[in-house]
PDB file of C-alpha atoms in Angstrom:
ATOM      1  CA  GLN A 482     211.107 341.596   0.663  1.00 55.00           C
ATOM      2  CA  GLN A 483     210.045 338.182  -0.709  1.00 68.00           C
ATOM      3  CA  GLN A 484     212.613 335.567   0.503  1.00 91.00           C
ATOM      4  CA  VAL A 485     211.121 332.646  -1.452  1.00 95.00           C
ATOM      5  CA  ARG A 486     209.742 333.055  -4.994  1.00 96.00           C
ATOM      6  CA  GLN A 487     207.609 330.705  -7.089  1.00 97.00           C
ATOM      7  CA  SER A 488     206.922 330.466 -10.627  1.00 96.00           C
ATOM      8  CA  PRO A 489     204.782 330.121 -12.525  1.00 97.00           C
ATOM      9  CA  GLN A 490     201.755 331.438 -10.459  1.00 95.00           C
ATOM     10  CA  SER A 491     199.679 329.100 -12.371  1.00 97.00           C
ATOM     11  CA  LEU A 492     200.243 326.041 -14.674  1.00 98.00           C
ATOM     12  CA  THR A 493     198.091 323.933 -16.740  1.00 98.00           C
ATOM     13  CA  VAL A 494     199.346 320.350 -18.014  1.00 98.00           C
ATOM     14  CA  TRP A 495     197.549 317.591 -19.717  1.00 98.00           C
ATOM     15  CA  GLU A 496     197.279 314.367 -17.958  1.00 97.00           C
ATOM     16  CA  GLY A 497     200.458 312.283 -18.340  1.00 97.00           C
ATOM     17  CA  GLU A 498     202.721 315.261 -18.840  1.00 97.00           C
ATOM     18  CA  THR A 499     205.454 316.410 -16.517  1.00 98.00           C
ATOM     19  CA  ALA A 500     204.495 319.515 -14.651  1.00 98.00           C
ATOM     20  CA  ILE A 501     207.706 321.618 -13.578  1.00 98.00           C
ATOM     21  CA  LEU A 502     207.245 323.966 -10.673  1.00 98.00           C
ATOM     22  CA  ASN A 503     210.002 326.527  -9.915  1.00 98.00           C
ATOM     23  CA  CYS A 504     211.285 328.130  -6.697  1.00 98.00           C
ATOM     24  CA  SER A 505     214.198 330.353  -5.842  1.00 97.00           C
ATOM     25  CA  TYR A 506     215.416 331.900  -2.555  1.00 96.00           C
ATOM     26  CA  GLU A 507     217.609 334.692  -1.318  1.00 94.00           C
ATOM     27  CA  ASN A 508     218.964 333.608   2.170  1.00 91.00           C
ATOM     28  CA  SER A 509     222.163 331.481   1.869  1.00 92.00           C
ATOM     29  CA  ALA A 510     221.348 330.292   5.478  1.00 90.00           C
ATOM     30  CA  PHE A 511     218.335 328.298   4.126  1.00 92.00           C
ATOM     31  CA  ASP A 512     219.165 324.597   4.226  1.00 91.00           C
ATOM     32  CA  TYR A 513     215.853 322.797   4.316  1.00 92.00           C
ATOM     33  CA  PHE A 514     213.263 323.037   1.521  1.00 94.00           C
ATOM     34  CA  PRO A 515     209.960 321.295   1.804  1.00 94.00           C
ATOM     35  CA  TRP A 516     207.218 321.436  -0.743  1.00 97.00           C
ATOM     36  CA  TYR A 517     203.588 321.577   0.399  1.00 96.00           C
ATOM     37  CA  GLN A 518     200.505 320.533  -1.449  1.00 97.00           C
ATOM     38  CA  GLN A 519     197.113 322.272  -0.676  1.00 97.00           C
ATOM     39  CA  PHE A 520     193.751 321.504  -1.862  1.00 96.00           C
ATOM     40  CA  PRO A 521     190.828 324.005  -1.447  1.00 93.00           C
ATOM     41  CA  GLY A 522     189.491 324.017   2.009  1.00 90.00           C
ATOM     42  CA  GLU A 523     192.247 322.169   3.512  1.00 93.00           C
ATOM     43  CA  GLY A 524     195.495 323.034   5.064  1.00 94.00           C
ATOM     44  CA  PRO A 525     198.832 322.488   3.376  1.00 95.00           C
ATOM     45  CA  ALA A 526     200.302 319.009   3.579  1.00 94.00           C
ATOM     46  CA  LEU A 527     203.957 318.030   3.242  1.00 93.00           C
ATOM     47  CA  LEU A 528     204.642 316.443  -0.133  1.00 96.00           C
ATOM     48  CA  ILE A 529     208.480 316.007  -0.420  1.00 96.00           C
ATOM     49  CA  SER A 530     211.393 317.853   0.928  1.00 94.00           C
ATOM     50  CA  ILE A 531     215.241 318.242   0.379  1.00 95.00           C
ATOM     51  CA  LEU A 532     218.174 319.262   2.289  1.00 93.00           C
ATOM     52  CA  SER A 533     220.797 321.608   0.896  1.00 92.00           C
ATOM     53  CA  VAL A 534     223.495 318.871   1.011  1.00 93.00           C
ATOM     54  CA  SER A 535     221.629 316.989  -1.602  1.00 94.00           C
ATOM     55  CA  ASP A 536     220.840 317.880  -5.258  1.00 95.00           C
ATOM     56  CA  LYS A 537     218.045 315.552  -5.824  1.00 97.00           C
ATOM     57  CA  LYS A 538     215.145 313.946  -4.088  1.00 97.00           C
ATOM     58  CA  GLU A 539     212.869 311.429  -5.515  1.00 97.00           C
ATOM     59  CA  ASP A 540     209.531 310.102  -4.020  1.00 96.00           C
ATOM     60  CA  GLY A 541     207.438 308.272  -6.542  1.00 97.00           C
ATOM     61  CA  ARG A 542     206.377 310.682  -9.157  1.00 97.00           C
ATOM     62  CA  PHE A 543     207.676 313.671  -7.430  1.00 98.00           C
ATOM     63  CA  THR A 544     211.353 314.855  -7.769  1.00 98.00           C
ATOM     64  CA  ILE A 545     213.130 317.832  -6.474  1.00 98.00           C
ATOM     65  CA  PHE A 546     216.085 319.253  -8.242  1.00 98.00           C
ATOM     66  CA  PHE A 547     218.280 321.461  -6.007  1.00 97.00           C
ATOM     67  CA  ASN A 548     220.979 323.818  -7.363  1.00 97.00           C
ATOM     68  CA  LYS A 549     222.695 325.592  -4.293  1.00 95.00           C
ATOM     69  CA  ARG A 550     224.931 327.762  -6.260  1.00 95.00           C
ATOM     70  CA  GLU A 551     222.058 329.345  -8.158  1.00 96.00           C
ATOM     71  CA  LYS A 552     219.775 329.213  -5.034  1.00 96.00           C
ATOM     72  CA  LYS A 553     217.236 327.507  -7.160  1.00 97.00           C
ATOM     73  CA  LEU A 554     215.053 324.439  -6.920  1.00 97.00           C
ATOM     74  CA  SER A 555     212.231 322.680  -8.860  1.00 98.00           C
ATOM     75  CA  LEU A 556     209.582 320.194  -8.259  1.00 98.00           C
ATOM     76  CA  HIS A 557     208.810 317.885 -11.118  1.00 98.00           C
ATOM     77  CA  ILE A 558     205.732 315.915 -11.197  1.00 98.00           C
ATOM     78  CA  ALA A 559     205.851 313.110 -13.573  1.00 98.00           C
ATOM     79  CA  ASP A 560     202.794 311.478 -15.250  1.00 97.00           C
ATOM     80  CA  SER A 561     200.604 314.114 -13.865  1.00 98.00           C
ATOM     81  CA  GLN A 562     197.101 313.149 -12.867  1.00 97.00           C
ATOM     82  CA  PRO A 563     193.964 315.202 -12.432  1.00 97.00           C
ATOM     83  CA  GLY A 564     194.155 314.481  -8.731  1.00 97.00           C
ATOM     84  CA  ASP A 565     197.337 316.328  -8.661  1.00 98.00           C
ATOM     85  CA  SER A 566     195.547 319.607  -9.341  1.00 98.00           C
ATOM     86  CA  ALA A 567     196.233 321.809  -6.298  1.00 97.00           C
ATOM     87  CA  THR A 568     198.464 324.616  -5.105  1.00 97.00           C
ATOM     88  CA  TYR A 569     201.994 323.792  -4.448  1.00 98.00           C
ATOM     89  CA  PHE A 570     203.949 325.846  -2.190  1.00 97.00           C
ATOM     90  CA  CYS A 571     207.891 325.786  -1.831  1.00 97.00           C
ATOM     91  CA  ALA A 572     209.051 326.696   1.670  1.00 95.00           C
ATOM     92  CA  ALA A 573     212.451 327.246   3.152  1.00 93.00           C
ATOM     93  CA  SER A 574     213.989 327.349   6.641  1.00 89.00           C
ATOM     94  CA  SER A 575     217.289 327.572   8.280  1.00 85.00           C
ATOM     95  CA  SER A 576     218.678 325.046  10.972  1.00 78.00           C
ATOM     96  CA  SER A 577     220.724 327.909  12.352  1.00 75.00           C
ATOM     97  CA  GLY A 578     217.649 330.241  12.837  1.00 67.00           C
ATOM     98  CA  SER A 579     214.384 329.970  14.518  1.00 65.00           C
ATOM     99  CA  TRP A 580     213.307 327.058  12.052  1.00 69.00           C
ATOM    100  CA  GLN A 581     210.457 329.503  10.999  1.00 79.00           C
ATOM    101  CA  LEU A 582     209.195 328.106   7.638  1.00 87.00           C
ATOM    102  CA  ILE A 583     209.179 330.855   4.895  1.00 90.00           C
ATOM    103  CA  PHE A 584     206.626 329.951   2.283  1.00 93.00           C
ATOM    104  CA  GLY A 585     206.547 331.136  -1.370  1.00 95.00           C
ATOM    105  CA  SER A 586     203.322 332.549  -2.968  1.00 94.00           C
ATOM    106  CA  GLY A 587     202.474 329.244  -4.483  1.00 96.00           C
ATOM    107  CA  THR A 588     201.759 327.612  -8.024  1.00 97.00           C
ATOM    108  CA  GLN A 589     198.278 326.689  -8.702  1.00 97.00           C
ATOM    109  CA  LEU A 590     198.631 323.468 -11.006  1.00 98.00           C
ATOM    110  CA  THR A 591     195.692 322.145 -12.992  1.00 98.00           C
ATOM    111  CA  VAL A 592     195.897 318.832 -14.730  1.00 98.00           C
ATOM    112  CA  MET A 593     193.494 318.432 -17.635  1.00 97.00           C
ATOM    113  CA  PRO A 594     192.202 314.919 -18.287  1.00 95.00           C
TER     114      PRO A 594
ATOM    115  CA  ASN B1148     195.148 309.156  14.547  1.00 58.00           C
ATOM    116  CA  ALA B1149     193.615 312.612  14.578  1.00 79.00           C
ATOM    117  CA  GLY B1150     195.259 315.523  12.875  1.00 93.00           C
ATOM    118  CA  VAL B1151     195.563 318.996  14.081  1.00 96.00           C
ATOM    119  CA  ILE B1152     192.061 320.222  15.023  1.00 97.00           C
ATOM    120  CA  GLN B1153     191.182 323.970  14.699  1.00 97.00           C
ATOM    121  CA  THR B1154     187.952 325.589  15.764  1.00 97.00           C
ATOM    122  CA  PRO B1155     185.727 327.148  14.753  1.00 97.00           C
ATOM    123  CA  ARG B1156     186.163 326.430  11.043  1.00 96.00           C
ATOM    124  CA  HIS B1157     184.410 329.699  10.231  1.00 96.00           C
ATOM    125  CA  LYS B1158     183.984 332.711  12.168  1.00 97.00           C
ATOM    126  CA  VAL B1159     182.130 336.129  11.188  1.00 97.00           C
ATOM    127  CA  THR B1160     182.759 339.100  13.423  1.00 96.00           C
ATOM    128  CA  GLY B1161     181.722 342.705  13.242  1.00 96.00           C
ATOM    129  CA  LYS B1162     184.498 345.304  13.126  1.00 96.00           C
ATOM    130  CA  GLY B1163     185.671 346.042  16.642  1.00 95.00           C
ATOM    131  CA  GLN B1164     184.639 342.646  18.172  1.00 97.00           C
ATOM    132  CA  GLU B1165     187.073 340.088  19.546  1.00 97.00           C
ATOM    133  CA  ALA B1166     187.864 336.708  17.947  1.00 97.00           C
ATOM    134  CA  THR B1167     189.346 333.740  19.427  1.00 97.00           C
ATOM    135  CA  LEU B1168     190.722 330.849  17.401  1.00 98.00           C
ATOM    136  CA  TRP B1169     191.572 327.498  19.076  1.00 98.00           C
ATOM    137  CA  CYS B1170     194.054 324.734  17.996  1.00 98.00           C
ATOM    138  CA  GLU B1171     194.584 321.343  19.261  1.00 97.00           C
ATOM    139  CA  PRO B1172     197.776 319.933  18.075  1.00 96.00           C
ATOM    140  CA  ILE B1173     198.562 316.288  17.302  1.00 94.00           C
ATOM    141  CA  SER B1174     199.215 314.329  20.534  1.00 93.00           C
ATOM    142  CA  GLY B1175     202.888 314.252  21.414  1.00 90.00           C
ATOM    143  CA  HIS B1176     204.114 317.127  19.184  1.00 91.00           C
ATOM    144  CA  SER B1177     205.974 319.603  21.093  1.00 89.00           C
ATOM    145  CA  ALA B1178     205.929 322.587  18.525  1.00 91.00           C
ATOM    146  CA  VAL B1179     202.793 324.527  17.565  1.00 94.00           C
ATOM    147  CA  PHE B1180     202.830 327.179  14.847  1.00 94.00           C
ATOM    148  CA  TRP B1181     200.416 329.701  13.703  1.00 97.00           C
ATOM    149  CA  TYR B1182     200.272 331.131  10.227  1.00 96.00           C
ATOM    150  CA  ARG B1183     197.810 333.398   8.481  1.00 97.00           C
ATOM    151  CA  GLN B1184     196.746 332.794   4.791  1.00 96.00           C
ATOM    152  CA  THR B1185     195.245 335.410   2.263  1.00 95.00           C
ATOM    153  CA  ILE B1186     195.179 335.623  -1.451  1.00 90.00           C
ATOM    154  CA  VAL B1187     197.315 338.634  -1.406  1.00 88.00           C
ATOM    155  CA  GLN B1188     199.966 337.904   1.217  1.00 88.00           C
ATOM    156  CA  GLY B1189     200.035 334.085   0.795  1.00 90.00           C
ATOM    157  CA  LEU B1190     201.251 332.050   3.899  1.00 94.00           C
ATOM    158  CA  GLU B1191     202.564 334.429   6.591  1.00 93.00           C
ATOM    159  CA  PHE B1192     204.087 333.048   9.949  1.00 92.00           C
ATOM    160  CA  LEU B1193     202.820 334.574  13.006  1.00 95.00           C
ATOM    161  CA  THR B1194     204.219 332.905  15.983  1.00 94.00           C
ATOM    162  CA  TYR B1195     205.378 329.466  17.360  1.00 91.00           C
ATOM    163  CA  PHE B1196     205.616 327.588  20.698  1.00 93.00           C
ATOM    164  CA  ARG B1197     207.955 324.788  21.700  1.00 90.00           C
ATOM    165  CA  ASN B1198     207.083 322.707  24.838  1.00 91.00           C
ATOM    166  CA  GLN B1199     204.346 325.576  25.486  1.00 93.00           C
ATOM    167  CA  ALA B1200     206.849 328.318  25.603  1.00 93.00           C
ATOM    168  CA  PRO B1201     206.787 331.168  23.067  1.00 92.00           C
ATOM    169  CA  ILE B1202     209.754 330.949  21.015  1.00 89.00           C
ATOM    170  CA  ASP B1203     209.315 333.319  18.110  1.00 89.00           C
ATOM    171  CA  ASP B1204     206.490 335.825  17.590  1.00 91.00           C
ATOM    172  CA  SER B1205     208.189 338.007  15.042  1.00 89.00           C
ATOM    173  CA  GLY B1206     205.143 337.596  12.595  1.00 91.00           C
ATOM    174  CA  MET B1207     202.637 338.691  15.170  1.00 93.00           C
ATOM    175  CA  PRO B1208     201.185 342.206  14.737  1.00 91.00           C
ATOM    176  CA  LYS B1209     202.154 344.130  17.831  1.00 85.00           C
ATOM    177  CA  GLU B1210     198.917 345.348  18.603  1.00 89.00           C
ATOM    178  CA  ARG B1211     195.601 343.434  18.941  1.00 95.00           C
ATOM    179  CA  PHE B1212     197.000 339.872  18.412  1.00 97.00           C
ATOM    180  CA  SER B1213     198.083 337.520  21.153  1.00 96.00           C
ATOM    181  CA  ALA B1214     198.681 333.784  21.376  1.00 97.00           C
ATOM    182  CA  GLN B1215     199.042 331.347  24.323  1.00 96.00           C
ATOM    183  CA  MET B1216     199.558 327.833  24.876  1.00 96.00           C
ATOM    184  CA  PRO B1217     198.374 327.130  28.400  1.00 93.00           C
ATOM    185  CA  ASN B1218     198.864 323.411  28.084  1.00 93.00           C
ATOM    186  CA  GLN B1219     200.253 320.861  25.633  1.00 91.00           C
ATOM    187  CA  SER B1220     196.859 320.115  24.265  1.00 93.00           C
ATOM    188  CA  HIS B1221     195.781 323.469  23.038  1.00 94.00           C
ATOM    189  CA  SER B1222     196.746 326.778  21.912  1.00 97.00           C
ATOM    190  CA  THR B1223     194.734 329.995  21.217  1.00 98.00           C
ATOM    191  CA  LEU B1224     195.065 332.961  18.901  1.00 98.00           C
ATOM    192  CA  LYS B1225     193.178 336.053  20.107  1.00 97.00           C
ATOM    193  CA  ILE B1226     192.356 339.104  17.956  1.00 97.00           C
ATOM    194  CA  GLN B1227     190.998 342.095  19.809  1.00 96.00           C
ATOM    195  CA  SER B1228     189.101 344.949  18.130  1.00 96.00           C
ATOM    196  CA  THR B1229     189.128 342.966  14.792  1.00 96.00           C
ATOM    197  CA  GLN B1230     189.544 344.867  11.571  1.00 96.00           C
ATOM    198  CA  PRO B1231     188.379 343.993   7.873  1.00 95.00           C
ATOM    199  CA  GLN B1232     192.040 343.394   7.167  1.00 94.00           C
ATOM    200  CA  ASP B1233     192.240 340.750   9.689  1.00 96.00           C
ATOM    201  CA  SER B1234     189.950 338.580   7.462  1.00 97.00           C
ATOM    202  CA  ALA B1235     191.951 335.490   6.436  1.00 97.00           C
ATOM    203  CA  VAL B1236     192.369 331.804   6.998  1.00 97.00           C
ATOM    204  CA  TYR B1237     194.345 331.200  10.238  1.00 98.00           C
ATOM    205  CA  LEU B1238     196.314 327.931  10.132  1.00 97.00           C
ATOM    206  CA  CYS B1239     197.676 325.998  13.018  1.00 97.00           C
ATOM    207  CA  ALA B1240     200.325 323.560  12.539  1.00 95.00           C
ATOM    208  CA  SER B1241     202.354 321.121  14.970  1.00 93.00           C
ATOM    209  CA  SER B1242     205.514 319.100  14.723  1.00 90.00           C
ATOM    210  CA  GLN B1243     207.262 316.652  16.589  1.00 85.00           C
ATOM    211  CA  THR B1244     210.119 319.026  17.292  1.00 73.00           C
ATOM    212  CA  SER B1245     210.653 322.536  16.102  1.00 56.00           C
ATOM    213  CA  ASN B1246     213.905 321.595  14.304  1.00 56.00           C
ATOM    214  CA  THR B1247     211.989 320.287  11.384  1.00 61.00           C
ATOM    215  CA  GLY B1248     210.121 321.727   8.468  1.00 63.00           C
ATOM    216  CA  GLN B1249     207.524 318.724   8.746  1.00 83.00           C
ATOM    217  CA  LEU B1250     204.622 320.717   9.869  1.00 89.00           C
ATOM    218  CA  TYR B1251     201.153 319.136   9.974  1.00 92.00           C
ATOM    219  CA  PHE B1252     198.583 321.732   9.285  1.00 94.00           C
ATOM    220  CA  GLY B1253     194.964 321.873  10.356  1.00 96.00           C
ATOM    221  CA  GLU B1254     192.214 322.824   8.099  1.00 95.00           C
ATOM    222  CA  GLY B1255     192.393 326.416   9.214  1.00 96.00           C
ATOM    223  CA  SER B1256     189.759 328.750  10.631  1.00 97.00           C
ATOM    224  CA  LYS B1257     188.413 331.202   8.301  1.00 97.00           C
ATOM    225  CA  LEU B1258     187.930 334.589   9.866  1.00 97.00           C
ATOM    226  CA  THR B1259     185.530 337.178   8.168  1.00 97.00           C
ATOM    227  CA  VAL B1260     185.326 340.527   9.577  1.00 97.00           C
ATOM    228  CA  LEU B1261     182.503 342.755   8.305  1.00 94.00           C
TER     229      LEU B1261
END
């Protein structure tokens, strides 16, 4: 049972375009949603996060849109750069549980110059 | 400011041998997490400690896997009688408190079981 789902599995965009990465979840108790960025040979690094009380979070070129009713969220990367090429993981946790982070399967983003 | 340090970076063992992986969390962080990453299963939670005490080991295979945190500066993950299916990157992460998703990951220990 996959509690956090991501799509697409891989995505290719041109430099300067907006990349949109999708995530959905099943557990209504999830209330914290971080996105992690991972480069080959490195561990994941926190990119941006959102709490379920918000519907949008911006940090520079990165924006999370959150729809609690539909249990969906998306990460928008504006003005994509080749250096953004990485795997992006959506994750979720519940403040009422053990705070265990459940990760999605990831989206591999390639930004073509 | 050093991040999470994991050793060894690479380990190759023969089937049936024991493997021990080490993690040094960021100084001052009270929570330590272990994850396993494979292409097929993705990032799987194994276990976590808060203030050195085991809190949740629901992701740990019941046999052959064990984790300890003898002091605040390091944690170990031990796999006995390793099997080829144990091959993975084992990631350690720490956070300032356990009630946050802001985990700081190490670079991982890649275990290959022949």
